[in-house]
Amino acid sequence: KVSLDLYGELCETKIIVLPDQYGVLVKLHHLVGDAWTLALMGNEFNEVINGTVPESYAYQDHIEEEDKYIQSKRYERDKNFFLEQFTKCTEPVWLSEDRRETYSARRKTFVIEKEEAKKILDYIDEKNTSAFMMFTAAVSAYISRIKMNAEKFYIGTAVLNRSTVKEKNTTGMFVNTAPILIELDNTKSFEENRSSIEASAFSVLRHQKFNYGDILTGIRKEYGFSEKLFDVMLSYQNATVTGEDTETTWYSCGMQTESLQIHIDDRDREGIFRIHYDYLTDRFTEENICRMHGHIKNLLFSSI
Protein backbone atom coordinates (compact mmCIF):
# COMPACT_ATOMS: atom_id res chain seq x y z
CA LYS A 1 0.00 0.00 0.00
CA VAL A 2 1.56 3.24 -1.19
CA SER A 3 -0.26 6.51 -0.59
CA LEU A 4 -1.11 8.73 -3.53
CA ASP A 5 0.84 11.98 -3.74
CA LEU A 6 -1.58 14.88 -3.08
CA TYR A 7 0.49 16.99 -5.46
CA GLY A 8 0.60 14.31 -8.14
CA GLU A 9 -1.89 12.06 -9.92
CA LEU A 10 -4.91 11.29 -7.73
CA CYS A 11 -5.97 8.26 -9.75
CA GLU A 12 -3.86 5.34 -10.95
CA THR A 13 -5.22 2.67 -13.30
CA LYS A 14 -3.61 -0.59 -14.39
CA ILE A 15 -5.16 -2.86 -17.01
CA ILE A 16 -4.29 -6.58 -16.95
CA VAL A 17 -4.97 -8.69 -20.05
CA LEU A 18 -4.48 -12.48 -19.91
CA PRO A 19 -5.30 -15.12 -22.57
CA ASP A 20 -8.69 -15.98 -21.06
CA GLN A 21 -9.51 -13.08 -18.76
CA TYR A 22 -8.83 -9.43 -18.10
CA GLY A 23 -9.10 -6.97 -15.26
CA VAL A 24 -8.52 -3.44 -14.12
CA LEU A 25 -6.91 -2.22 -10.90
CA VAL A 26 -7.86 1.28 -9.79
CA LYS A 27 -6.32 3.28 -6.96
CA LEU A 28 -8.40 6.39 -6.41
CA HIS A 29 -8.10 9.22 -3.90
CA HIS A 30 -11.32 10.15 -2.10
CA LEU A 31 -10.83 13.75 -3.19
CA VAL A 32 -11.76 12.83 -6.75
CA GLY A 33 -13.96 9.76 -6.45
CA ASP A 34 -16.07 7.48 -4.26
CA ALA A 35 -17.10 3.82 -4.23
CA TRP A 36 -19.85 4.49 -6.77
CA THR A 37 -17.20 6.00 -9.07
CA LEU A 38 -15.16 2.81 -8.90
CA ALA A 39 -18.18 0.78 -10.00
CA LEU A 40 -18.80 3.22 -12.86
CA MET A 41 -15.20 2.86 -13.98
CA GLY A 42 -15.55 -0.92 -13.94
CA ASN A 43 -18.75 -0.79 -15.97
CA GLU A 44 -17.26 1.63 -18.48
CA PHE A 45 -14.18 -0.56 -18.78
CA ASN A 46 -16.42 -3.53 -19.65
CA GLU A 47 -18.27 -1.40 -22.21
CA VAL A 48 -15.00 -0.41 -23.91
CA ILE A 49 -13.83 -4.04 -23.96
CA ASN A 50 -17.14 -4.95 -25.64
CA GLY A 51 -16.74 -2.24 -28.27
CA THR A 52 -19.20 0.30 -26.84
CA VAL A 53 -18.37 3.96 -26.19
CA PRO A 54 -19.66 4.85 -22.69
CA GLU A 55 -21.76 7.96 -22.27
CA SER A 56 -19.93 10.45 -20.07
CA TYR A 57 -20.86 13.57 -18.11
CA ALA A 58 -18.80 16.44 -16.74
CA TYR A 59 -18.23 16.69 -12.98
CA GLN A 60 -18.19 20.46 -13.46
CA ASP A 61 -21.99 20.30 -13.82
CA HIS A 62 -22.21 18.90 -10.29
CA ILE A 63 -19.98 21.67 -8.94
CA GLU A 64 -22.25 24.29 -10.50
CA GLU A 65 -25.32 22.63 -8.98
CA GLU A 66 -23.60 22.59 -5.58
CA ASP A 67 -22.92 26.33 -5.87
CA LYS A 68 -26.62 26.92 -6.56
CA TYR A 69 -27.57 24.73 -3.60
CA ILE A 70 -25.38 26.70 -1.19
CA GLN A 71 -27.22 29.88 -2.18
CA SER A 72 -30.69 28.30 -1.91
CA LYS A 73 -33.37 28.21 0.78
CA ARG A 74 -32.99 24.44 0.86
CA TYR A 75 -29.45 24.89 2.19
CA GLU A 76 -30.78 26.92 5.13
CA ARG A 77 -33.53 24.36 5.82
CA ASP A 78 -30.98 21.55 5.81
CA LYS A 79 -28.69 23.51 8.14
CA ASN A 80 -31.54 24.17 10.57
CA PHE A 81 -32.49 20.48 10.57
CA PHE A 82 -29.05 19.41 11.81
CA LEU A 83 -28.81 22.26 14.32
CA GLU A 84 -32.18 21.19 15.75
CA GLN A 85 -31.12 17.53 15.77
CA PHE A 86 -28.07 18.46 17.85
CA THR A 87 -30.26 19.97 20.60
CA LYS A 88 -31.68 16.47 21.19
CA CYS A 89 -28.24 15.02 21.92
CA THR A 90 -25.48 17.45 22.87
CA GLU A 91 -23.21 14.86 24.52
CA PRO A 92 -21.91 12.38 21.92
CA VAL A 93 -21.14 8.81 22.92
CA TRP A 94 -17.98 7.28 21.50
CA LEU A 95 -17.24 3.59 21.30
CA SER A 96 -13.58 4.37 22.02
CA GLU A 97 -12.75 7.09 24.56
CA ASP A 98 -9.22 7.43 23.17
CA ARG A 99 -8.97 10.89 21.63
CA ARG A 100 -5.49 10.63 20.12
CA GLU A 101 -5.29 11.70 16.48
CA THR A 102 -4.21 8.42 14.92
CA TYR A 103 -4.91 7.18 11.40
CA SER A 104 -3.36 3.72 10.91
CA ALA A 105 -6.09 1.15 10.29
CA ARG A 106 -6.57 -2.51 9.44
CA ARG A 107 -9.46 -4.45 7.96
CA LYS A 108 -11.07 -7.60 9.34
CA THR A 109 -13.67 -9.21 7.09
CA PHE A 110 -16.41 -11.68 8.00
CA VAL A 111 -18.83 -13.41 5.65
CA ILE A 112 -22.48 -14.09 6.37
CA GLU A 113 -23.06 -17.07 4.13
CA LYS A 114 -26.13 -17.77 2.01
CA GLU A 115 -28.21 -19.69 4.54
CA GLU A 116 -27.95 -16.99 7.19
CA ALA A 117 -28.08 -14.19 4.63
CA LYS A 118 -31.38 -15.60 3.37
CA LYS A 119 -32.83 -15.27 6.87
CA ILE A 120 -31.94 -11.59 6.83
CA LEU A 121 -33.32 -11.08 3.33
CA ASP A 122 -36.57 -12.89 4.18
CA TYR A 123 -36.98 -10.79 7.31
CA ILE A 124 -36.43 -7.45 5.55
CA ASP A 125 -38.95 -8.47 2.90
CA GLU A 126 -41.47 -9.28 5.61
CA LYS A 127 -40.87 -6.03 7.49
CA ASN A 128 -40.41 -3.87 4.37
CA THR A 129 -37.05 -2.60 5.60
CA SER A 130 -33.44 -2.95 4.44
CA ALA A 131 -30.30 -4.84 5.37
CA PHE A 132 -28.62 -1.55 6.20
CA MET A 133 -31.33 -0.69 8.74
CA MET A 134 -31.05 -4.16 10.30
CA PHE A 135 -27.30 -3.84 10.75
CA THR A 136 -27.61 -0.26 11.99
CA ALA A 137 -30.08 -1.39 14.66
CA ALA A 138 -27.80 -4.26 15.72
CA VAL A 139 -24.72 -2.03 15.92
CA SER A 140 -26.75 0.58 17.85
CA ALA A 141 -27.88 -2.04 20.35
CA TYR A 142 -24.27 -3.16 20.75
CA ILE A 143 -23.01 0.39 21.38
CA SER A 144 -25.83 0.96 23.89
CA ARG A 145 -24.88 -2.17 25.85
CA ILE A 146 -21.18 -1.36 25.84
CA LYS A 147 -21.78 2.26 26.88
CA MET A 148 -23.90 1.69 30.00
CA ASN A 149 -27.24 1.38 28.16
CA ALA A 150 -26.89 4.77 26.44
CA GLU A 151 -30.09 5.59 24.56
CA LYS A 152 -29.00 8.65 22.55
CA PHE A 153 -25.90 8.90 20.38
CA TYR A 154 -24.81 9.48 16.80
CA ILE A 155 -23.63 7.02 14.18
CA GLY A 156 -22.13 8.28 10.95
CA THR A 157 -23.14 6.95 7.58
CA ALA A 158 -22.00 7.47 4.02
CA VAL A 159 -24.82 8.76 1.81
CA LEU A 160 -24.74 8.41 -1.97
CA ASN A 161 -25.81 12.03 -2.65
CA ARG A 162 -26.69 11.21 -6.27
CA SER A 163 -30.37 11.83 -6.88
CA THR A 164 -30.53 12.01 -10.70
CA VAL A 165 -29.69 9.54 -13.46
CA LYS A 166 -27.04 11.96 -14.71
CA GLU A 167 -25.38 12.14 -11.30
CA LYS A 168 -25.45 8.35 -10.97
CA ASN A 169 -23.53 8.16 -14.25
CA THR A 170 -20.93 10.81 -13.46
CA THR A 171 -17.54 9.87 -12.02
CA GLY A 172 -16.39 12.06 -9.16
CA MET A 173 -16.70 12.67 -5.44
CA PHE A 174 -20.40 12.90 -4.54
CA VAL A 175 -20.68 10.86 -1.35
CA ASN A 176 -21.34 12.77 1.85
CA THR A 177 -21.13 11.83 5.52
CA ALA A 178 -24.27 12.26 7.59
CA PRO A 179 -24.79 11.81 11.35
CA ILE A 180 -27.84 9.73 12.26
CA LEU A 181 -29.21 10.47 15.71
CA ILE A 182 -29.93 7.10 17.32
CA GLU A 183 -32.70 7.29 19.92
CA LEU A 184 -33.25 3.94 21.60
CA ASP A 185 -35.74 2.83 24.21
CA ASN A 186 -34.26 -0.10 26.12
CA THR A 187 -37.72 -1.12 27.31
CA LYS A 188 -38.81 -1.77 23.72
CA SER A 189 -38.11 -4.64 21.33
CA PHE A 190 -35.39 -4.76 18.71
CA GLU A 191 -38.00 -4.36 15.97
CA GLU A 192 -39.54 -1.28 17.61
CA ASN A 193 -36.12 0.34 17.95
CA ARG A 194 -35.22 -0.64 14.38
CA SER A 195 -38.35 1.12 13.15
CA SER A 196 -37.46 4.25 15.15
CA ILE A 197 -33.90 4.26 13.78
CA GLU A 198 -35.23 3.88 10.25
CA ALA A 199 -37.51 6.93 10.67
CA SER A 200 -34.53 8.95 11.92
CA ALA A 201 -32.37 7.78 9.02
CA PHE A 202 -35.01 8.72 6.45
CA SER A 203 -35.19 12.20 7.97
CA VAL A 204 -31.43 12.55 7.59
CA LEU A 205 -31.54 11.32 3.98
CA ARG A 206 -33.92 14.16 3.09
CA HIS A 207 -31.13 16.55 4.05
CA GLN A 208 -28.18 14.53 2.74
CA LYS A 209 -26.80 17.28 0.49
CA PHE A 210 -25.71 19.32 3.51
CA ASN A 211 -21.99 18.83 3.99
CA TYR A 212 -20.81 17.19 7.21
CA GLY A 213 -18.08 19.80 7.59
CA ASP A 214 -20.74 22.50 7.51
CA ILE A 215 -22.73 20.61 10.16
CA LEU A 216 -19.75 20.68 12.53
CA THR A 217 -19.03 24.33 11.73
CA GLY A 218 -22.65 25.24 12.45
CA ILE A 219 -22.97 23.47 15.80
CA ARG A 220 -19.53 24.65 16.92
CA LYS A 221 -20.48 28.24 16.18
CA GLU A 222 -24.00 27.97 17.63
CA TYR A 223 -23.30 25.83 20.70
CA GLY A 224 -19.55 26.02 21.33
CA PHE A 225 -19.24 22.30 20.58
CA SER A 226 -15.63 21.25 19.99
CA GLU A 227 -15.72 17.45 19.61
CA LYS A 228 -16.70 14.96 16.93
CA LEU A 229 -20.29 13.74 16.78
CA PHE A 230 -19.37 10.07 16.37
CA ASP A 231 -16.47 7.66 16.08
CA VAL A 232 -18.35 4.79 14.38
CA MET A 233 -19.46 4.84 10.75
CA LEU A 234 -21.64 2.40 8.83
CA SER A 235 -21.99 2.12 5.08
CA TYR A 236 -23.92 -0.14 2.73
CA GLN A 237 -21.96 -0.90 -0.43
CA ASN A 238 -24.19 -1.97 -3.32
CA ALA A 239 -22.66 -0.32 -6.39
CA THR A 240 -22.42 -3.21 -8.86
CA VAL A 241 -20.04 -3.80 -11.76
CA THR A 242 -22.09 -5.60 -14.40
CA GLY A 243 -20.78 -8.14 -16.85
CA GLU A 244 -20.62 -11.89 -17.23
CA ASP A 245 -18.38 -13.60 -14.63
CA THR A 246 -17.36 -10.24 -13.19
CA GLU A 247 -15.76 -10.28 -9.76
CA THR A 248 -14.63 -7.31 -7.70
CA THR A 249 -12.33 -6.89 -4.71
CA TRP A 250 -12.30 -3.79 -2.55
CA TYR A 251 -9.09 -3.08 -0.68
CA SER A 252 -8.76 -0.93 2.41
CA CYS A 253 -6.31 1.97 2.15
CA GLY A 254 -5.21 1.40 5.76
CA MET A 255 -5.89 4.99 6.84
CA GLN A 256 -8.97 6.60 8.40
CA THR A 257 -10.11 9.13 11.01
CA GLU A 258 -12.99 7.24 12.69
CA SER A 259 -12.22 4.65 15.35
CA LEU A 260 -14.33 2.11 13.47
CA GLN A 261 -15.90 1.85 10.03
CA ILE A 262 -18.28 -1.03 9.33
CA HIS A 263 -19.08 -1.71 5.68
CA ILE A 264 -21.90 -4.05 4.65
CA ASP A 265 -20.70 -5.26 1.26
CA ASP A 266 -23.33 -6.51 -1.20
CA ARG A 267 -21.65 -5.28 -4.38
CA ASP A 268 -21.49 -8.55 -6.29
CA ARG A 269 -25.03 -9.74 -5.46
CA GLU A 270 -23.82 -13.22 -4.47
CA GLY A 271 -26.55 -13.82 -1.91
CA ILE A 272 -24.05 -13.30 0.92
CA PHE A 273 -22.95 -10.33 3.00
CA ARG A 274 -19.30 -9.46 3.50
CA ILE A 275 -18.89 -7.36 6.63
CA HIS A 276 -15.70 -5.31 6.64
CA TYR A 277 -14.52 -3.83 9.94
CA ASP A 278 -11.92 -1.13 9.34
CA TYR A 279 -10.48 -0.24 12.74
CA LEU A 280 -7.78 2.03 14.12
CA THR A 281 -5.00 -0.20 15.37
CA ASP A 282 -4.36 2.06 18.38
CA ARG A 283 -7.98 1.64 19.52
CA PHE A 284 -8.81 -2.00 18.80
CA THR A 285 -7.12 -5.36 18.32
CA GLU A 286 -8.22 -8.08 15.92
CA GLU A 287 -9.46 -10.02 18.95
CA ASN A 288 -11.62 -7.03 19.98
CA ILE A 289 -13.14 -6.91 16.50
CA CYS A 290 -13.85 -10.66 16.40
CA ARG A 291 -15.62 -10.45 19.74
CA MET A 292 -17.53 -7.35 18.65
CA HIS A 293 -18.70 -9.01 15.44
CA GLY A 294 -19.93 -12.01 17.43
CA HIS A 295 -22.02 -9.79 19.69
CA ILE A 296 -23.45 -7.76 16.79
CA LYS A 297 -24.29 -10.92 14.86
CA ASN A 298 -26.03 -12.40 17.91
CA LEU A 299 -28.09 -9.23 18.36
CA LEU A 300 -29.01 -9.29 14.68
CA PHE A 301 -30.12 -12.90 14.51
CA SER A 302 -31.86 -12.92 17.89
CA SER A 303 -34.32 -10.43 16.37
CA ILE A 304 -35.20 -12.53 13.33
Tab-separated table of C-alpha atoms in Angstrom, residues 54-216:
chain	number	residue	atom	x	y	z
A	54	PRO	CA	-19.665	4.848	-22.688
A	55	GLU	CA	-21.756	7.963	-22.266
A	56	SER	CA	-19.930	10.455	-20.069
A	57	TYR	CA	-20.862	13.574	-18.107
A	58	ALA	CA	-18.797	16.437	-16.737
A	59	TYR	CA	-18.230	16.692	-12.979
A	60	GLN	CA	-18.185	20.456	-13.465
A	61	ASP	CA	-21.986	20.304	-13.821
A	62	HIS	CA	-22.208	18.895	-10.294
A	63	ILE	CA	-19.983	21.670	-8.942
A	64	GLU	CA	-22.248	24.287	-10.503
A	65	GLU	CA	-25.320	22.626	-8.976
A	66	GLU	CA	-23.601	22.592	-5.585
A	67	ASP	CA	-22.919	26.328	-5.869
A	68	LYS	CA	-26.624	26.924	-6.561
A	69	TYR	CA	-27.573	24.726	-3.605
A	70	ILE	CA	-25.376	26.703	-1.193
A	71	GLN	CA	-27.224	29.883	-2.185
A	72	SER	CA	-30.688	28.296	-1.911
A	73	LYS	CA	-33.375	28.214	0.776
A	74	ARG	CA	-32.990	24.439	0.859
A	75	TYR	CA	-29.450	24.890	2.191
A	76	GLU	CA	-30.777	26.921	5.127
A	77	ARG	CA	-33.529	24.365	5.819
A	78	ASP	CA	-30.976	21.552	5.815
A	79	LYS	CA	-28.694	23.508	8.143
A	80	ASN	CA	-31.540	24.174	10.573
A	81	PHE	CA	-32.485	20.483	10.572
A	82	PHE	CA	-29.048	19.407	11.805
A	83	LEU	CA	-28.815	22.256	14.322
A	84	GLU	CA	-32.178	21.188	15.752
A	85	GLN	CA	-31.122	17.533	15.774
A	86	PHE	CA	-28.067	18.462	17.849
A	87	THR	CA	-30.259	19.967	20.595
A	88	LYS	CA	-31.675	16.473	21.187
A	89	CYS	CA	-28.236	15.021	21.925
A	90	THR	CA	-25.475	17.453	22.871
A	91	GLU	CA	-23.207	14.861	24.523
A	92	PRO	CA	-21.909	12.380	21.922
A	93	VAL	CA	-21.140	8.806	22.923
A	94	TRP	CA	-17.981	7.280	21.496
A	95	LEU	CA	-17.238	3.590	21.301
A	96	SER	CA	-13.583	4.374	22.023
A	97	GLU	CA	-12.754	7.091	24.556
A	98	ASP	CA	-9.220	7.429	23.168
A	99	ARG	CA	-8.970	10.893	21.634
A	100	ARG	CA	-5.494	10.633	20.116
A	101	GLU	CA	-5.287	11.698	16.482
A	102	THR	CA	-4.209	8.422	14.917
A	103	TYR	CA	-4.914	7.181	11.400
A	104	SER	CA	-3.356	3.724	10.912
A	105	ALA	CA	-6.093	1.149	10.293
A	106	ARG	CA	-6.566	-2.508	9.437
A	107	ARG	CA	-9.456	-4.450	7.963
A	108	LYS	CA	-11.069	-7.603	9.335
A	109	THR	CA	-13.669	-9.209	7.088
A	110	PHE	CA	-16.405	-11.683	8.005
A	111	VAL	CA	-18.827	-13.406	5.649
A	112	ILE	CA	-22.479	-14.087	6.374
A	113	GLU	CA	-23.063	-17.075	4.132
A	114	LYS	CA	-26.127	-17.770	2.006
A	115	GLU	CA	-28.207	-19.690	4.537
A	116	GLU	CA	-27.946	-16.991	7.190
A	117	ALA	CA	-28.075	-14.187	4.632
A	118	LYS	CA	-31.375	-15.595	3.371
A	119	LYS	CA	-32.834	-15.274	6.868
A	120	ILE	CA	-31.936	-11.585	6.830
A	121	LEU	CA	-33.324	-11.084	3.330
A	122	ASP	CA	-36.570	-12.887	4.178
A	123	TYR	CA	-36.980	-10.786	7.311
A	124	ILE	CA	-36.425	-7.450	5.548
A	125	ASP	CA	-38.949	-8.474	2.898
A	126	GLU	CA	-41.472	-9.284	5.607
A	127	LYS	CA	-40.872	-6.025	7.495
A	128	ASN	CA	-40.406	-3.865	4.372
A	129	THR	CA	-37.051	-2.597	5.600
A	130	SER	CA	-33.438	-2.946	4.438
A	131	ALA	CA	-30.303	-4.837	5.368
A	132	PHE	CA	-28.620	-1.546	6.200
A	133	MET	CA	-31.327	-0.695	8.742
A	134	MET	CA	-31.054	-4.159	10.297
A	135	PHE	CA	-27.296	-3.844	10.750
A	136	THR	CA	-27.610	-0.262	11.994
A	137	ALA	CA	-30.082	-1.391	14.661
A	138	ALA	CA	-27.799	-4.262	15.720
A	139	VAL	CA	-24.720	-2.025	15.916
A	140	SER	CA	-26.747	0.579	17.846
A	141	ALA	CA	-27.881	-2.041	20.346
A	142	TYR	CA	-24.266	-3.164	20.752
A	143	ILE	CA	-23.012	0.392	21.384
A	144	SER	CA	-25.830	0.956	23.894
A	145	ARG	CA	-24.878	-2.171	25.853
A	146	ILE	CA	-21.179	-1.361	25.837
A	147	LYS	CA	-21.777	2.259	26.876
A	148	MET	CA	-23.896	1.688	29.999
A	149	ASN	CA	-27.242	1.384	28.162
A	150	ALA	CA	-26.890	4.769	26.444
A	151	GLU	CA	-30.088	5.591	24.563
A	152	LYS	CA	-29.000	8.649	22.553
A	153	PHE	CA	-25.900	8.902	20.382
A	154	TYR	CA	-24.815	9.477	16.795
A	155	ILE	CA	-23.633	7.019	14.180
A	156	GLY	CA	-22.129	8.283	10.950
A	157	THR	CA	-23.140	6.947	7.583
A	158	ALA	CA	-21.997	7.471	4.020
A	159	VAL	CA	-24.824	8.758	1.810
A	160	LEU	CA	-24.736	8.414	-1.972
A	161	ASN	CA	-25.814	12.028	-2.651
A	162	ARG	CA	-26.689	11.214	-6.273
A	163	SER	CA	-30.372	11.833	-6.883
A	164	THR	CA	-30.526	12.009	-10.697
A	165	VAL	CA	-29.689	9.541	-13.459
A	166	LYS	CA	-27.045	11.960	-14.713
A	167	GLU	CA	-25.376	12.144	-11.302
A	168	LYS	CA	-25.447	8.355	-10.970
A	169	ASN	CA	-23.534	8.162	-14.254
A	170	THR	CA	-20.925	10.806	-13.459
A	171	THR	CA	-17.544	9.866	-12.016
A	172	GLY	CA	-16.392	12.063	-9.155
A	173	MET	CA	-16.702	12.674	-5.444
A	174	PHE	CA	-20.395	12.901	-4.542
A	175	VAL	CA	-20.679	10.863	-1.355
A	176	ASN	CA	-21.343	12.768	1.847
A	177	THR	CA	-21.126	11.825	5.523
A	178	ALA	CA	-24.267	12.261	7.592
A	179	PRO	CA	-24.785	11.815	11.346
A	180	ILE	CA	-27.836	9.727	12.258
A	181	LEU	CA	-29.211	10.469	15.712
A	182	ILE	CA	-29.929	7.098	17.321
A	183	GLU	CA	-32.705	7.288	19.925
A	184	LEU	CA	-33.254	3.936	21.604
A	185	ASP	CA	-35.735	2.832	24.214
A	186	ASN	CA	-34.260	-0.098	26.116
A	187	THR	CA	-37.722	-1.117	27.309
A	188	LYS	CA	-38.812	-1.766	23.722
A	189	SER	CA	-38.115	-4.638	21.332
A	190	PHE	CA	-35.393	-4.757	18.708
A	191	GLU	CA	-38.003	-4.356	15.969
A	192	GLU	CA	-39.538	-1.276	17.608
A	193	ASN	CA	-36.120	0.338	17.950
A	194	ARG	CA	-35.222	-0.640	14.385
A	195	SER	CA	-38.352	1.124	13.151
A	196	SER	CA	-37.464	4.251	15.145
A	197	ILE	CA	-33.900	4.263	13.777
A	198	GLU	CA	-35.234	3.875	10.250
A	199	ALA	CA	-37.508	6.927	10.668
A	200	SER	CA	-34.532	8.947	11.921
A	201	ALA	CA	-32.365	7.777	9.019
A	202	PHE	CA	-35.008	8.720	6.452
A	203	SER	CA	-35.194	12.203	7.974
A	204	VAL	CA	-31.434	12.552	7.589
A	205	LEU	CA	-31.537	11.322	3.979
A	206	ARG	CA	-33.923	14.157	3.085
A	207	HIS	CA	-31.128	16.553	4.047
A	208	GLN	CA	-28.182	14.529	2.736
A	209	LYS	CA	-26.796	17.278	0.492
A	210	PHE	CA	-25.711	19.317	3.505
A	211	ASN	CA	-21.987	18.833	3.987
A	212	TYR	CA	-20.814	17.192	7.205
A	213	GLY	CA	-18.076	19.797	7.588
A	214	ASP	CA	-20.737	22.502	7.514
A	215	ILE	CA	-22.733	20.611	10.157
A	216	LEU	CA	-19.748	20.682	12.531
